[in-house]
Amino acid sequence: MSIVTVQLGQCGNQIGHEVFNSLCRDIRGTHGLCSSREDESYRDACKERFFCQEGSAVPVARAVLVDMEPKVISQTLSLAARSGSWKYNDHSHFCQKQGSGNNWANGYSVHGPRHKEAIMNLVQKEAEKCDRLGGFFTIMSMAGGTGSGLGAFVTQCLRDAFPTSFILNHVIWPYGTGEVIVQNYNSVLTLARLYQSADALLVHENDVVHQICAQLMNIKHISFRDVNQVIAHQLGSVFQPTHTPGHSDYSRNPLGDLMETLVPHPEFRMLGLRNIPQMPENSLAYSSFSWPGLIKHLRQMLIANAKMEEGIDWQVRPPCPGSSIPSSHLTNKPLHFNTSIANLVILRGKDVHSVDLGSFQDPSLYTSWLNPQDAFSAWKTPRAFNKYEKSAALVSNSQFLLKPLDSIVGKAWNMFASKAYVHQYTKFGIEEEDFLDSFTTLEQVISSYTTL
Amino acid sequence: SRSGGNGPDIYKGKICSLKARALLIDMEEGVVNEILQGPLRDVFDSKQLITDVSGSGNNWAVGYKLYGYQYRENIVEKLRKTAEHCDCLQCFFIIHSMGGGTGSGLGTFVLNLLEDEFPEVYRFVTSVYPSGEDDVITSPYNSVLAMKELNEHADCVLPIENESLFDIVNKINQMINSGKLGSTVKQNTLVTSSAGSAKILQEKPFDSMNNIVANLLLNLTSSARFEGSLNMDLNEISMNLVPFPRLHYLVSSLTPLYTLADVNVPSRRLDQMFSDAFSRDHQLIQADPKHSLYLACALLVRGNVQVSDLRRNIERLKPSLHFVSWNQEGWKTGLCSVPPVGHSHSLLALANNTCVKPTFIELRDRFMKLYKKKAHLHHYLQVDGMEQSCFSEAVSSLSDLIEEYNELDATKGGPRTDPSRLKIAI
C-alpha cells in the first residue's frame, strides 16, 4: 500500500525533502545486516510505499508539494533531482507568488478555497498512481501561515474527498521563544481544526530536536537542515517497513495499523515520537548497543517524559498497582509520571526477535480504560535502519505533549485577552468567535489528557 | 522589469535592460535631473517621472492640496502602468521626508491615493523625520500634518532621523581615522560606501547617510529576493510587528556597519553583531529600545548564520529587554542565506517599541511652539482646501497616538496577572 505525502509550506517542503532523502539513502545502503532476501523485500516494500518507479528510471516520490511562494519548492525540486537517486514528479507541485504572510486566516480562508481545485487535482493524480492507497501523510509547521492555515484547510479537503482513507498529520511545533510572533494563535487555530479532520497528529518540537542536535549529535552550529535531518531519521524509523506481529511479510497498511494501535478514542489523537540511539554517524562504528539497555532507556523515557536519551530522570516510577489514580488531576503538582493510552515500539536490526518487551506491557503504565494487551504493540524487522545496528522507536499516545500544548494555549490565551493582532485575522474572515471555539476545543483536549 | 530585448541585463558591469519599478516624483527638477544624468540613468524609465519647476516651498498644504489634486490623474495613470508590469504586486515602498513640502505633502497624498486605488497592496513608508536643528522652520507643521496621514493610511512606517544617520557616519569616520580598525576592515565595505573611499564620506555626507537607508531596504527585502532556511516576506513583517492598527511605527537598526576582512567570523564577533543591534547608537532614530517597552521584535539575518546562532543570542539578550505582558516570548526571525555584497553576514532588527514616543512628543512640542503663536500659519491657510481644522485634527491624532504609547508604558514593570483560562466542565 502506498502513502501520498503532502508537503505544505516552507517547513513541510524542507522536511519532506529530507524524509525522502533519508528513506532513499537507507534502502540504497549495504548496511542492512540481514539476508539479501530480507533486504530485497524491505526495499521493495519501501519503494511501493513512498515511491513510484518505472523500470530502471530514478524513483519518483509519491508527493505533492504546496507553497504560496515559489522559492522553497523550486529549491526542493532541484535538490532532489541533483541527488541522482530520486526525484519529485515534475508536475506534482503547486505554488503562488504572494506567500501567506504568517497569517493563518489568509492560508485557511483565502488561499484554501481559492486553490482547492488545483491542489486536490494534484493529490487525486498521485492517489490514482497508487495500486492501493494507504492514506495521506501531511507535513507542516503550525507557526506560519501556509503550512498551518492552508494545511488545515487541505487536511479538511482530504477528509472530504477521501472519507475512508487514513490521514496522519506530521506537525512541527515551533521554538518556544518564537520564530513567529503570532505562532501561538496559528498553532491554536491549526490544532483545533486538525483535531476534527485528521486521524492522528504526530508531533515534533523544534526545541527538543534542537537539543538532540546539540547534546547527542554534537553539532556546533545547528542549522535547520540539521534539525530536519534528525526529524527525517526519526520519521524513517517509524515508516520504513516492518513486520506486524504474526506476519512474515512486510506490513502493507502502516497508517491503518498505526491508527488502530494508537488511537482507540477520538478525543486522544496526539502522538509523540522518541527514537534511540541517536548519535553522529562517525561515532556509530565505535558504539555497540544491547537490546535490554535500549529497552530499559526507552521505557524510562516514556515514564519520565524524557525528550531524549540524556538527562533521563530515573527517580520517576510508575504508581503502585492497585492504588487509585484520582479522577481529577487538577492540582498544581507537576505530573512527573507520564500516563499512556497506547504505545507502539518499533525495533530494527540485529537479533530483534529475541527482545523482551514485557516491561512495556506493565499495566501501571497505562490508563485504566484499556486492556494492557490492547494498549501496547510492537513492530519489528531484522533489517537495520540508516546504519544503526540496533534502533528502537517509540510512538506514544500519552501525556508527552500535555505540557507543551498547555504552554502554547496559555500564551495564545494571554495574547488573545489583550486582542493583540486579532485585527490581522478578522481582516481575512476569522472572527473572535473562531478563536474562542479553537480555545475551547484545545482546553477540552488538555483536560482529557490531564485526567488520564 | 526588463525593458525589452533578450540581451543580457548587465553588460560590462553596467545595468542595461533592467528597469526599476519606481515612480519618481518631485515638484522641482534638480534632484531628478541629477539622477537621470548620473550612473543610474539607465535604470530609471524616463516616462516614470512626475516633476514640476517651482517646488512646494516647504509647505505641506502646497504639496498635498495643490499639487496633489493637480497631479492626481497623472500619478494614478503612471502607477497603473507600473502595476500592470507586475505578475504579483505585493507592496509599495514610499520614501520621503516629513519636514519639507513635496515629500511630506504630496508624499502623503500619494499614500492616500494608494490606499484608494490599490487597497489590497501593503504600504511601507520610509520617512525621514526632521531633527531639532532642522533649518526648515515649518518642518514641525509639515511633519505633524504628514503624521496624521501616516497614522491613518500606512501599514508600516520606518522612521529615520538624520541625526542618527549623521552620528553613525561620524562614528565610522572616527573609527577609520583613529586607525583602530586597521587591517581588519575591508576596503569599501562600509555600509556608507557608495562609490568608494573615506574621503568622499566627508564631502557628501547625505550620500553616505542615504546609503544606510538604502541598505535598510535591501536587508528588509533580502528574504523575499533570495533563498534561505527561514524566509521572511514583507507581508510577514506587517503581520508580526503590528499588533494594533495604529501602532505601526518600527524602529530599525543595522549591523555591522563595516565588515571584517576575516570571512570566518568567530562566534564572539557574531554575538557582538546581535548586541550592537540593540544598542542605542545603532538605531536609525534617536531612541533607546533597551530601556523602553517592546511590543514586538523581528530579526532578519543574512549570510552564514544558523538557527543556533540566532537562538543563542535571543536567549542571551532577552533577559535585559522589557517585553509587553501579552507578548513575553514573541520574536519574528528570518534567515536569508545570501549576505549583502562584500559582507559575510548582516542583521536587521525591527522593533515595535515605545521608544518612539519621545520622538513624537518632541515633534508635538515643536509644533505647539509655532502653532500657539500662529507663526507662518497664513502660508498654509491661503492654500485652497486647507483649514485650521486640518491642524487641530493632525495634532489631535498625534496626541492620541502618544497616549496609546503612554498606556503601554504604564504597564511596564507592573505586576503580571495572566488572564484566567477557560474552564472545561468535566
PDB file of N, CA and C in Angstrom, chain B residues 19 26 29 33 88 106 130 154 195 229 236 243 268 275 287 293 310 312 329 331 344-345 391 402-403:
ATOM      1  N   LYS B  19      14.846  47.665 -15.455  1.00  0.00           N
ATOM      2  CA  LYS B  19      14.263  48.962 -15.110  1.00  0.00           C
ATOM      3  C   LYS B  19      13.655  48.890 -13.720  1.00  0.00           C
ATOM      4  N   ASP B  26       8.818  64.778  -7.906  1.00  0.00           N
ATOM      5  CA  ASP B  26       9.374  65.942  -7.239  1.00  0.00           C
ATOM      6  C   ASP B  26       8.800  67.175  -7.911  1.00  0.00           C
ATOM      7  N   GLU B  29      13.018  70.176 -10.296  1.00  0.00           N
ATOM      8  CA  GLU B  29      13.654  69.265 -11.246  1.00  0.00           C
ATOM      9  C   GLU B  29      15.078  68.885 -10.911  1.00  0.00           C
ATOM     10  N   ASN B  33      16.754  65.373 -12.195  1.00  0.00           N
ATOM     11  CA  ASN B  33      17.667  65.534 -13.334  1.00  0.00           C
ATOM     12  C   ASN B  33      19.030  64.960 -13.050  1.00  0.00           C
ATOM     13  N   CYS B  88       2.697  39.920  -9.768  1.00  0.00           N
ATOM     14  CA  CYS B  88       2.004  39.856  -8.490  1.00  0.00           C
ATOM     15  C   CYS B  88       2.472  41.021  -7.634  1.00  0.00           C
ATOM     16  N   LEU B 106       2.832  66.072  -0.823  1.00  0.00           N
ATOM     17  CA  LEU B 106       2.487  65.257  -1.988  1.00  0.00           C
ATOM     18  C   LEU B 106       2.717  63.774  -1.674  1.00  0.00           C
ATOM     19  N   PRO B 130      12.511  65.279  10.664  1.00  0.00           N
ATOM     20  CA  PRO B 130      13.464  66.380  10.833  1.00  0.00           C
ATOM     21  C   PRO B 130      14.077  66.346  12.227  1.00  0.00           C
ATOM     22  N   ALA B 154      -0.924  54.269   6.447  1.00  0.00           N
ATOM     23  CA  ALA B 154       0.249  53.426   6.220  1.00  0.00           C
ATOM     24  C   ALA B 154       0.059  52.099   6.930  1.00  0.00           C
ATOM     25  N   ALA B 195      30.378  55.038  -3.702  1.00  0.00           N
ATOM     26  CA  ALA B 195      31.353  54.870  -4.770  1.00  0.00           C
ATOM     27  C   ALA B 195      32.725  54.470  -4.256  1.00  0.00           C
ATOM     28  N   SER B 229      16.866  29.441   4.883  1.00  0.00           N
ATOM     29  CA  SER B 229      16.230  28.322   5.570  1.00  0.00           C
ATOM     30  C   SER B 229      14.981  28.746   6.334  1.00  0.00           C
ATOM     31  N   GLU B 236       4.817  39.411   6.058  1.00  0.00           N
ATOM     32  CA  GLU B 236       5.016  38.832   7.388  1.00  0.00           C
ATOM     33  C   GLU B 236       5.475  39.892   8.372  1.00  0.00           C
ATOM     34  N   PRO B 243       0.610  44.870  16.158  1.00  0.00           N
ATOM     35  CA  PRO B 243      -0.428  44.220  16.949  1.00  0.00           C
ATOM     36  C   PRO B 243      -1.752  44.987  16.966  1.00  0.00           C
ATOM     37  N   ARG B 268      32.063  34.940  18.751  1.00  0.00           N
ATOM     38  CA  ARG B 268      32.004  36.134  19.596  1.00  0.00           C
ATOM     39  C   ARG B 268      31.704  37.357  18.761  1.00  0.00           C
ATOM     40  N   SER B 275      24.391  42.032  19.764  1.00  0.00           N
ATOM     41  CA  SER B 275      24.370  43.024  20.850  1.00  0.00           C
ATOM     42  C   SER B 275      24.258  44.429  20.290  1.00  0.00           C
ATOM     43  N   ALA B 287      16.663  56.925  19.675  1.00  0.00           N
ATOM     44  CA  ALA B 287      15.815  56.167  20.596  1.00  0.00           C
ATOM     45  C   ALA B 287      16.616  55.066  21.253  1.00  0.00           C
ATOM     46  N   LEU B 293       9.667  49.761  26.239  1.00  0.00           N
ATOM     47  CA  LEU B 293       8.884  48.525  26.208  1.00  0.00           C
ATOM     48  C   LEU B 293       8.733  47.987  24.791  1.00  0.00           C
ATOM     49  N   LEU B 310      21.209  32.236  16.116  1.00  0.00           N
ATOM     50  CA  LEU B 310      20.061  33.089  16.370  1.00  0.00           C
ATOM     51  C   LEU B 310      19.478  32.808  17.747  1.00  0.00           C
ATOM     52  N   ARG B 312      20.836  31.262  20.336  1.00  0.00           N
ATOM     53  CA  ARG B 312      21.762  31.553  21.431  1.00  0.00           C
ATOM     54  C   ARG B 312      21.686  33.034  21.794  1.00  0.00           C
ATOM     55  N   GLU B 329       7.393  36.248  24.843  1.00  0.00           N
ATOM     56  CA  GLU B 329       8.415  35.449  24.165  1.00  0.00           C
ATOM     57  C   GLU B 329       8.307  35.528  22.649  1.00  0.00           C
ATOM     58  N   TRP B 331       9.180  36.535  19.143  1.00  0.00           N
ATOM     59  CA  TRP B 331      10.186  37.095  18.255  1.00  0.00           C
ATOM     60  C   TRP B 331       9.867  36.628  16.847  1.00  0.00           C
ATOM     61  N   SER B 344      30.011  39.048   5.039  1.00  0.00           N
ATOM     62  CA  SER B 344      29.739  37.625   5.208  1.00  0.00           C
ATOM     63  C   SER B 344      28.407  37.410   5.925  1.00  0.00           C
ATOM     64  N   HIS B 345      27.926  38.444   6.588  1.00  0.00           N
ATOM     65  CA  HIS B 345      26.655  38.317   7.292  1.00  0.00           C
ATOM     66  C   HIS B 345      26.168  39.706   7.681  1.00  0.00           C
ATOM     67  N   PHE B 391      -5.059  71.420  11.058  1.00  0.00           N
ATOM     68  CA  PHE B 391      -4.010  71.479  12.070  1.00  0.00           C
ATOM     69  C   PHE B 391      -4.458  70.855  13.383  1.00  0.00           C
ATOM     70  N   ILE B 402       0.344  59.227  20.960  1.00  0.00           N
ATOM     71  CA  ILE B 402       1.245  59.316  22.115  1.00  0.00           C
ATOM     72  C   ILE B 402       0.581  58.710  23.342  1.00  0.00           C
ATOM     73  N   GLU B 403      -0.714  58.965  23.481  1.00  0.00           N
ATOM     74  CA  GLU B 403      -1.439  58.431  24.625  1.00  0.00           C
ATOM     75  C   GLU B 403      -1.462  56.906  24.620  1.00  0.00           C
TER      76      GLU B 403
END
